[in-house]
């Protein structure tokens, strides 16, 4: 899957030159080199294509880049995080490698581990939550695979104002712009989110995306959701080329004050992003009327067409991970050794 660390790598890589060509490995190549991916070829391509820092995409690139590949793609160099391994030896020796800073505190291992271990340690408990910040459900089962996943999450994600500003577009609606608003959890950022954001942006000129607090989402969705924190979710959404601005900690029920403050002209139906469970048509309609009572009354509420409502879902991603949990646990047990080696030999790299 793709997370804020991947998008930060793309952001840094884009700053190194004039054109960023993103190479996307195939399912087979990833499985051979690292283990089974969560998202398939088409899904990963869709996420990379929607990233605002990517100029071109090349599919089915090898896990071990070569000088021949760079010359074929007319690329001057390849960029990689400072957790680089021997797979980049050839381009490194040729002076065709640029090292960028890895984003600490977020990794696929950590995110999958949060889901598999059903912990809430990653939530922001400071907002309207009765849970203790130190609450955990990690003691239910012990094995090397579980230890590896737990250890992967020991470096917490620490958002800074600089990171937010690096991802932000620094723009506001112009006079006469049709302002569109869509909100939700946007957890485990996936191609379905991209499709919804693209459709929402097509309804107007400026798109606001509202993101709910961790504790508010957990109250509605239960378990240990959201899997990703508010700031992690925000960075993923801000990486999308269809998004103009993100609003942090918006309420589940769209209020008249929010509509007035942001001068919103269109509010898009996002019931499925809020509830994240299978509902009957009648149940869904009741939830929609509860969340969007004000914009419905104002006549500015727009429903997605059937294509938008049936977009790839967060629950689908979660089901894949849970159904293949044994494979992922074995994968991350092997990865733990590489992570420990990286930590032991860590040398600071300045971020772009």
Short mmCIF file of C-alpha atoms in Angstrom, two decimals:
data_model
loop_
_atom_site.label_atom_id
_atom_site.label_comp_id
_atom_site.label_asym_id
_atom_site.label_seq_id
_atom_site.Cartn_x
_atom_site.Cartn_y
_atom_site.Cartn_z
CA UNK A 1 0.00 0.00 0.00
CA UNK A 2 1.06 3.64 -0.28
CA UNK A 3 1.38 5.90 2.75
CA UNK A 4 2.65 9.37 3.62
CA UNK A 5 6.27 8.15 3.68
CA UNK A 6 6.03 7.10 0.04
CA UNK A 7 4.51 10.42 -0.96
CA UNK A 8 7.18 12.31 0.96
CA UNK A 9 9.82 10.36 -0.97
CA UNK A 10 8.17 11.37 -4.24
CA UNK A 11 8.04 14.99 -3.04
CA UNK A 12 11.74 14.99 -2.19
CA UNK A 13 12.68 13.27 -5.44
CA UNK A 14 10.76 15.86 -7.46
CA UNK A 15 12.78 18.66 -5.84
CA UNK A 16 16.02 17.12 -7.10
CA UNK A 17 15.26 17.79 -10.77
CA UNK A 18 12.87 19.09 -13.38
CA UNK A 19 10.91 15.94 -14.24
CA UNK A 20 10.06 13.03 -11.96
CA UNK A 21 9.64 9.63 -13.57
CA UNK A 22 8.12 7.16 -11.11
CA UNK A 23 8.88 3.49 -11.70
CA UNK A 24 6.20 1.10 -10.45
CA UNK A 25 7.17 -2.53 -9.83
CA UNK A 26 4.85 -5.34 -10.89
CA UNK A 27 3.10 -7.66 -8.45
CA UNK A 28 5.48 -10.46 -9.43
CA UNK A 29 8.58 -8.33 -8.93
CA UNK A 30 7.43 -7.15 -5.50
CA UNK A 31 6.52 -10.67 -4.41
CA UNK A 32 9.92 -11.95 -5.54
CA UNK A 33 11.85 -9.20 -3.75
CA UNK A 34 9.78 -8.37 -0.67
CA UNK A 35 6.69 -10.50 -0.43
CA UNK A 36 3.06 -10.19 -1.52
CA UNK A 37 1.84 -6.59 -2.00
CA UNK A 38 -1.45 -5.36 -0.53
CA UNK A 39 -2.53 -3.41 -3.63
CA UNK A 40 -2.32 -4.82 -7.15
CA UNK A 41 -0.66 -3.37 -10.25
CA UNK A 42 -3.58 -1.23 -11.38
CA UNK A 43 -4.27 0.09 -7.89
CA UNK A 44 -0.70 1.16 -7.24
CA UNK A 45 -0.52 2.77 -10.68
CA UNK A 46 -3.69 4.75 -9.94
CA UNK A 47 -2.25 6.12 -6.69
CA UNK A 48 1.06 7.11 -8.27
CA UNK A 49 -0.71 8.70 -11.25
CA UNK A 50 -2.80 10.85 -8.89
CA UNK A 51 0.26 12.14 -7.01
CA UNK A 52 0.85 15.82 -7.74
CA UNK A 53 4.65 15.47 -7.80
CA UNK A 54 4.81 12.74 -10.47
CA UNK A 55 5.30 13.77 -14.10
CA UNK A 56 5.64 10.38 -15.79
CA UNK A 57 5.05 6.74 -14.82
CA UNK A 58 6.87 3.65 -16.03
CA UNK A 59 5.39 0.26 -15.17
CA UNK A 60 7.19 -3.03 -14.50
CA UNK A 61 10.57 -1.60 -13.59
CA UNK A 62 13.09 -3.99 -12.01
CA UNK A 63 13.75 -3.99 -8.28
CA UNK A 64 17.46 -3.60 -9.07
CA UNK A 65 17.78 -0.44 -11.23
CA UNK A 66 20.60 -0.36 -13.75
CA UNK A 67 22.47 2.33 -15.64
CA UNK A 68 20.99 0.87 -18.82
CA UNK A 69 17.48 1.45 -17.45
CA UNK A 70 18.25 5.07 -16.54
CA UNK A 71 19.65 5.73 -20.01
CA UNK A 72 16.63 4.08 -21.63
CA UNK A 73 14.26 6.30 -19.64
CA UNK A 74 16.41 9.38 -20.26
CA UNK A 75 16.90 9.83 -16.52
CA UNK A 76 20.03 11.43 -15.06
CA UNK A 77 19.82 9.59 -11.75
CA UNK A 78 17.63 7.50 -9.45
CA UNK A 79 16.52 8.60 -5.97
CA UNK A 80 16.08 6.36 -2.93
CA UNK A 81 15.72 6.75 0.83
CA UNK A 82 18.70 6.49 3.17
CA UNK A 83 17.66 2.93 4.13
CA UNK A 84 19.12 1.83 0.81
CA UNK A 85 20.41 -1.70 0.31
CA UNK A 86 22.77 -3.49 -2.08
CA UNK A 87 20.16 -3.55 -4.86
CA UNK A 88 21.28 -0.06 -5.93
CA UNK A 89 25.02 -0.89 -6.06
CA UNK A 90 25.38 -0.47 -9.83
CA UNK A 91 23.85 3.02 -10.06
CA UNK A 92 25.66 4.05 -6.87
CA UNK A 93 29.05 3.07 -8.30
CA UNK A 94 28.20 4.95 -11.51
CA UNK A 95 27.41 8.14 -9.57
CA UNK A 96 23.79 8.01 -10.71
CA UNK A 97 22.18 7.71 -7.25
CA UNK A 98 20.70 10.50 -5.11
CA UNK A 99 19.92 9.64 -1.49
CA UNK A 100 16.90 11.26 0.15
CA UNK A 101 15.80 11.14 3.77
CA UNK A 102 13.49 8.34 4.79
CA UNK A 103 10.33 9.47 6.58
CA UNK A 104 10.58 8.24 10.15
CA UNK A 105 7.65 6.79 12.06
CA UNK A 106 5.59 5.50 9.15
CA UNK A 107 6.01 2.33 7.13
CA UNK A 108 3.88 -0.33 5.50
CA UNK A 109 5.08 -2.71 8.21
CA UNK A 110 3.84 -0.43 10.96
CA UNK A 111 0.47 0.27 9.35
CA UNK A 112 -0.25 -3.39 8.62
CA UNK A 113 0.91 -4.21 12.15
CA UNK A 114 -1.56 -1.78 13.70
CA UNK A 115 -4.36 -3.55 11.90
CA UNK A 116 -3.20 -7.09 12.65
CA UNK A 117 -2.50 -6.41 16.34
CA UNK A 118 -5.70 -4.37 16.81
CA UNK A 119 -3.97 -1.69 18.92
CA UNK A 120 -5.04 1.92 19.40
CA UNK A 121 -1.60 3.18 20.44
CA UNK A 122 -1.35 5.28 17.28
CA UNK A 123 -4.53 7.31 17.94
CA UNK A 124 -4.49 10.91 19.13
CA UNK A 125 -6.20 10.44 22.53
CA UNK A 126 -6.20 14.11 23.41
CA UNK A 127 -9.45 14.82 21.61
CA UNK A 128 -12.63 13.68 23.35
CA UNK A 129 -11.56 10.14 24.18
CA UNK A 130 -11.92 8.03 27.28
CA UNK A 131 -9.07 5.73 26.35
CA UNK A 132 -5.77 5.99 28.13
CA UNK A 133 -2.90 7.15 25.91
CA UNK A 134 -1.01 4.06 27.03
CA UNK A 135 -3.85 1.61 26.44
CA UNK A 136 -2.90 -1.37 24.35
CA UNK A 137 -4.15 -4.80 23.39
CA UNK A 138 -0.75 -6.12 22.44
CA UNK A 139 -0.53 -8.93 24.95
CA UNK A 140 -2.99 -11.37 23.38
CA UNK A 141 -0.48 -13.50 21.46
CA UNK A 142 3.29 -13.79 21.42
CA UNK A 143 5.43 -15.07 18.59
CA UNK A 144 8.48 -13.74 16.72
CA UNK A 145 6.25 -12.39 13.92
CA UNK A 146 4.22 -10.33 16.38
CA UNK A 147 7.36 -9.03 18.07
CA UNK A 148 8.72 -7.96 14.68
CA UNK A 149 5.56 -6.04 13.85
CA UNK A 150 5.49 -4.38 17.27
CA UNK A 151 9.14 -3.37 17.02
CA UNK A 152 8.47 -1.80 13.61
CA UNK A 153 6.13 0.70 15.25
CA UNK A 154 8.48 1.85 18.00
CA UNK A 155 9.48 5.01 16.08
CA UNK A 156 6.36 7.19 16.32
CA UNK A 157 5.23 9.40 13.47
CA UNK A 158 5.87 12.99 14.58
CA UNK A 159 4.20 15.54 12.29
CA UNK A 160 5.74 19.00 12.12
CA UNK A 161 4.53 22.31 10.74
CA UNK A 162 7.26 22.06 8.12
CA UNK A 163 5.96 18.71 6.88
CA UNK A 164 2.42 20.03 6.56
CA UNK A 165 3.65 23.11 4.71
CA UNK A 166 5.73 20.95 2.35
CA UNK A 167 2.59 19.07 1.30
CA UNK A 168 0.23 22.06 1.32
CA UNK A 169 -0.81 23.87 -1.86
CA UNK A 170 -0.93 27.29 -0.17
CA UNK A 171 -3.95 28.40 -2.14
CA UNK A 172 -7.43 29.71 -1.41
CA UNK A 173 -10.57 29.91 -3.57
CA UNK A 174 -10.70 32.77 -6.04
CA UNK A 175 -13.70 35.05 -6.48
CA UNK A 176 -16.34 33.21 -8.46
CA UNK A 177 -14.93 29.74 -7.79
CA UNK A 178 -17.44 26.96 -7.15
CA UNK A 179 -16.27 25.55 -3.80
CA UNK A 180 -16.80 21.83 -3.22
CA UNK A 181 -16.58 20.03 0.13
CA UNK A 182 -16.21 16.32 0.86
CA UNK A 183 -15.30 14.77 4.20
CA UNK A 184 -14.57 11.41 5.76
CA UNK A 185 -11.88 9.33 7.41
CA UNK A 186 -9.85 8.60 4.24
CA UNK A 187 -8.16 5.79 6.13
CA UNK A 188 -5.65 3.48 4.39
CA UNK A 189 -5.53 5.77 1.34
CA UNK A 190 -6.48 3.77 -1.75
CA UNK A 191 -7.63 4.18 -5.40
CA UNK A 192 -11.28 4.41 -4.34
CA UNK A 193 -10.44 7.59 -2.45
CA UNK A 194 -8.66 8.99 -5.52
CA UNK A 195 -11.69 8.28 -7.69
CA UNK A 196 -14.05 10.00 -5.22
CA UNK A 197 -11.74 13.02 -4.96
CA UNK A 198 -11.48 13.26 -8.73
CA UNK A 199 -15.27 13.14 -9.10
CA UNK A 200 -15.75 15.70 -6.34
CA UNK A 201 -13.24 18.12 -7.88
CA UNK A 202 -15.00 17.81 -11.24
CA UNK A 203 -18.13 19.34 -9.63
CA UNK A 204 -16.45 22.71 -9.11
CA UNK A 205 -13.24 24.73 -9.06
CA UNK A 206 -11.86 24.37 -5.53
CA UNK A 207 -11.99 21.20 -3.41
CA UNK A 208 -11.88 21.18 0.38
CA UNK A 209 -11.43 17.79 2.06
CA UNK A 210 -12.53 17.52 5.68
CA UNK A 211 -10.79 14.92 7.87
CA UNK A 212 -12.34 13.70 11.11
CA UNK A 213 -10.47 13.26 14.40
CA UNK A 214 -9.12 9.81 15.28
CA UNK A 215 -11.31 9.51 18.37
CA UNK A 216 -14.47 10.61 16.52
CA UNK A 217 -13.86 7.99 13.83
CA UNK A 218 -13.21 5.32 16.42
CA UNK A 219 -16.48 6.14 18.17
CA UNK A 220 -18.39 5.52 14.93
CA UNK A 221 -16.35 2.73 13.32
CA UNK A 222 -15.11 0.90 16.43
CA UNK A 223 -12.26 -1.66 16.68
CA UNK A 224 -8.94 0.20 16.33
CA UNK A 225 -10.01 2.42 13.42
CA UNK A 226 -8.70 4.61 11.99
CA UNK A 227 -5.58 2.60 11.22
CA UNK A 228 -3.76 5.77 10.15
CA UNK A 229 -3.59 8.91 12.28
CA UNK A 230 -5.14 12.25 11.38
CA UNK A 231 -1.83 13.70 10.19
CA UNK A 232 -0.88 10.59 8.23
CA UNK A 233 -4.25 10.68 6.49
CA UNK A 234 -3.91 14.40 5.81
CA UNK A 235 -0.55 14.03 4.08
CA UNK A 236 -1.88 11.28 1.83
CA UNK A 237 -4.89 13.35 0.82
CA UNK A 238 -2.74 16.46 0.27
CA UNK A 239 -0.52 14.49 -2.12
CA UNK A 240 -3.51 14.06 -4.46
CA UNK A 241 -3.53 16.40 -7.44
CA UNK A 242 -7.32 16.79 -7.24
CA UNK A 243 -7.25 18.27 -3.71
CA UNK A 244 -6.80 21.99 -3.05
CA UNK A 245 -7.01 22.15 0.76
CA UNK A 246 -7.54 19.92 3.79
CA UNK A 247 -9.50 20.87 6.92
CA UNK A 248 -8.41 19.10 10.12
CA UNK A 249 -10.81 17.69 12.69
CA UNK A 250 -14.10 18.42 10.98
CA UNK A 251 -17.35 17.21 12.61
CA UNK A 252 -19.20 14.19 11.22
CA UNK A 253 -22.34 16.29 10.78
CA UNK A 254 -21.77 19.12 8.30
CA UNK A 255 -22.87 22.32 10.02
CA UNK A 256 -24.15 25.66 8.77
CA UNK A 257 -21.14 27.36 10.41
CA UNK A 258 -18.71 25.19 8.45
CA UNK A 259 -20.54 25.88 5.19
CA UNK A 260 -20.51 29.61 5.87
CA UNK A 261 -16.89 29.72 7.04
CA UNK A 262 -15.55 27.97 3.95
CA UNK A 263 -18.11 29.55 1.59
CA UNK A 264 -19.09 26.09 0.33
CA UNK A 265 -21.34 25.79 -2.72
CA UNK A 266 -21.53 22.00 -2.97
CA UNK A 267 -21.38 19.31 -0.27
CA UNK A 268 -20.68 15.84 -1.63
CA UNK A 269 -22.22 12.69 -0.15
CA UNK A 270 -19.54 10.73 1.72
CA UNK A 271 -21.66 8.51 3.96
CA UNK A 272 -19.64 5.40 3.13
CA UNK A 273 -16.38 7.15 4.06
CA UNK A 274 -17.79 7.93 7.50
CA UNK A 275 -19.54 4.69 8.45
CA UNK A 276 -17.32 2.14 6.64
CA UNK A 277 -19.64 -0.85 6.92
CA UNK A 278 -22.22 -2.58 4.78
CA UNK A 279 -25.58 -0.86 5.10
CA UNK A 280 -28.96 -1.54 3.59
CA UNK A 281 -30.37 1.21 1.40
CA UNK A 282 -32.69 2.25 4.21
CA UNK A 283 -29.89 2.33 6.81
CA UNK A 284 -27.62 4.29 4.52
CA UNK A 285 -30.33 6.86 3.83
CA UNK A 286 -30.88 7.38 7.57
CA UNK A 287 -27.14 7.94 8.11
CA UNK A 288 -26.96 10.32 5.15
CA UNK A 289 -29.84 12.44 6.47
CA UNK A 290 -28.17 12.58 9.89
CA UNK A 291 -24.74 13.62 8.61
CA UNK A 292 -25.93 16.00 5.90
CA UNK A 293 -29.21 17.42 7.22
CA UNK A 294 -28.07 21.04 6.86
CA UNK A 295 -26.71 20.91 3.28
CA UNK A 296 -29.76 18.86 2.24
CA UNK A 297 -32.03 21.57 3.61
CA UNK A 298 -29.94 24.28 1.92
CA UNK A 299 -30.18 22.48 -1.43
CA UNK A 300 -26.41 22.17 -1.89
CA UNK A 301 -26.09 18.43 -1.21
CA UNK A 302 -24.91 16.28 -4.15
CA UNK A 303 -24.98 12.50 -4.23
CA UNK A 304 -22.31 10.48 -6.01
CA UNK A 305 -23.41 8.40 -8.96
CA UNK A 306 -23.41 4.62 -8.71
CA UNK A 307 -19.82 4.42 -9.94
CA UNK A 308 -18.65 6.66 -7.13
CA UNK A 309 -20.61 4.83 -4.45
CA UNK A 310 -19.16 1.47 -5.52
CA UNK A 311 -15.56 2.68 -5.51
CA UNK A 312 -12.82 0.52 -4.04
CA UNK A 313 -13.28 0.59 -0.26
CA UNK A 314 -11.11 0.76 2.84
CA UNK A 315 -12.85 -2.37 4.11
CA UNK A 316 -11.68 -4.20 1.00
CA UNK A 317 -8.05 -3.33 1.77
CA UNK A 318 -8.47 -4.42 5.39
CA UNK A 319 -10.02 -7.74 4.33
CA UNK A 320 -7.03 -8.50 2.10
CA UNK A 321 -4.60 -7.88 4.94
CA UNK A 322 -6.54 -9.91 7.49
CA UNK A 323 -7.13 -12.80 5.07
CA UNK A 324 -3.39 -12.97 4.39
CA UNK A 325 -2.18 -12.14 7.89
CA UNK A 326 0.10 -15.17 8.23
CA UNK A 327 1.97 -14.26 5.05
CA UNK A 328 2.40 -10.68 6.24
CA UNK A 329 3.59 -11.74 9.69
CA UNK A 330 6.27 -13.96 8.13
CA UNK A 331 7.26 -11.14 5.78
CA UNK A 332 7.72 -8.63 8.58
CA UNK A 333 9.61 -11.08 10.76
CA UNK A 334 12.24 -11.21 8.01
CA UNK A 335 12.15 -7.43 7.59
CA UNK A 336 12.85 -6.84 11.28
CA UNK A 337 16.51 -7.78 10.86
CA UNK A 338 17.00 -5.26 8.05
CA UNK A 339 15.28 -2.56 10.12
CA UNK A 340 17.54 -3.27 13.11
CA UNK A 341 20.61 -3.03 10.86
CA UNK A 342 19.42 0.32 9.49
CA UNK A 343 18.90 1.67 13.03
CA UNK A 344 22.31 0.50 14.18
CA UNK A 345 24.12 2.22 11.32
CA UNK A 346 21.88 5.29 11.03
CA UNK A 347 23.56 8.44 9.68
CA UNK A 348 21.57 11.67 9.45
CA UNK A 349 20.53 12.76 5.96
CA UNK A 350 19.16 16.26 5.33
CA UNK A 351 15.65 16.34 3.93
CA UNK A 352 14.88 17.97 0.61
#
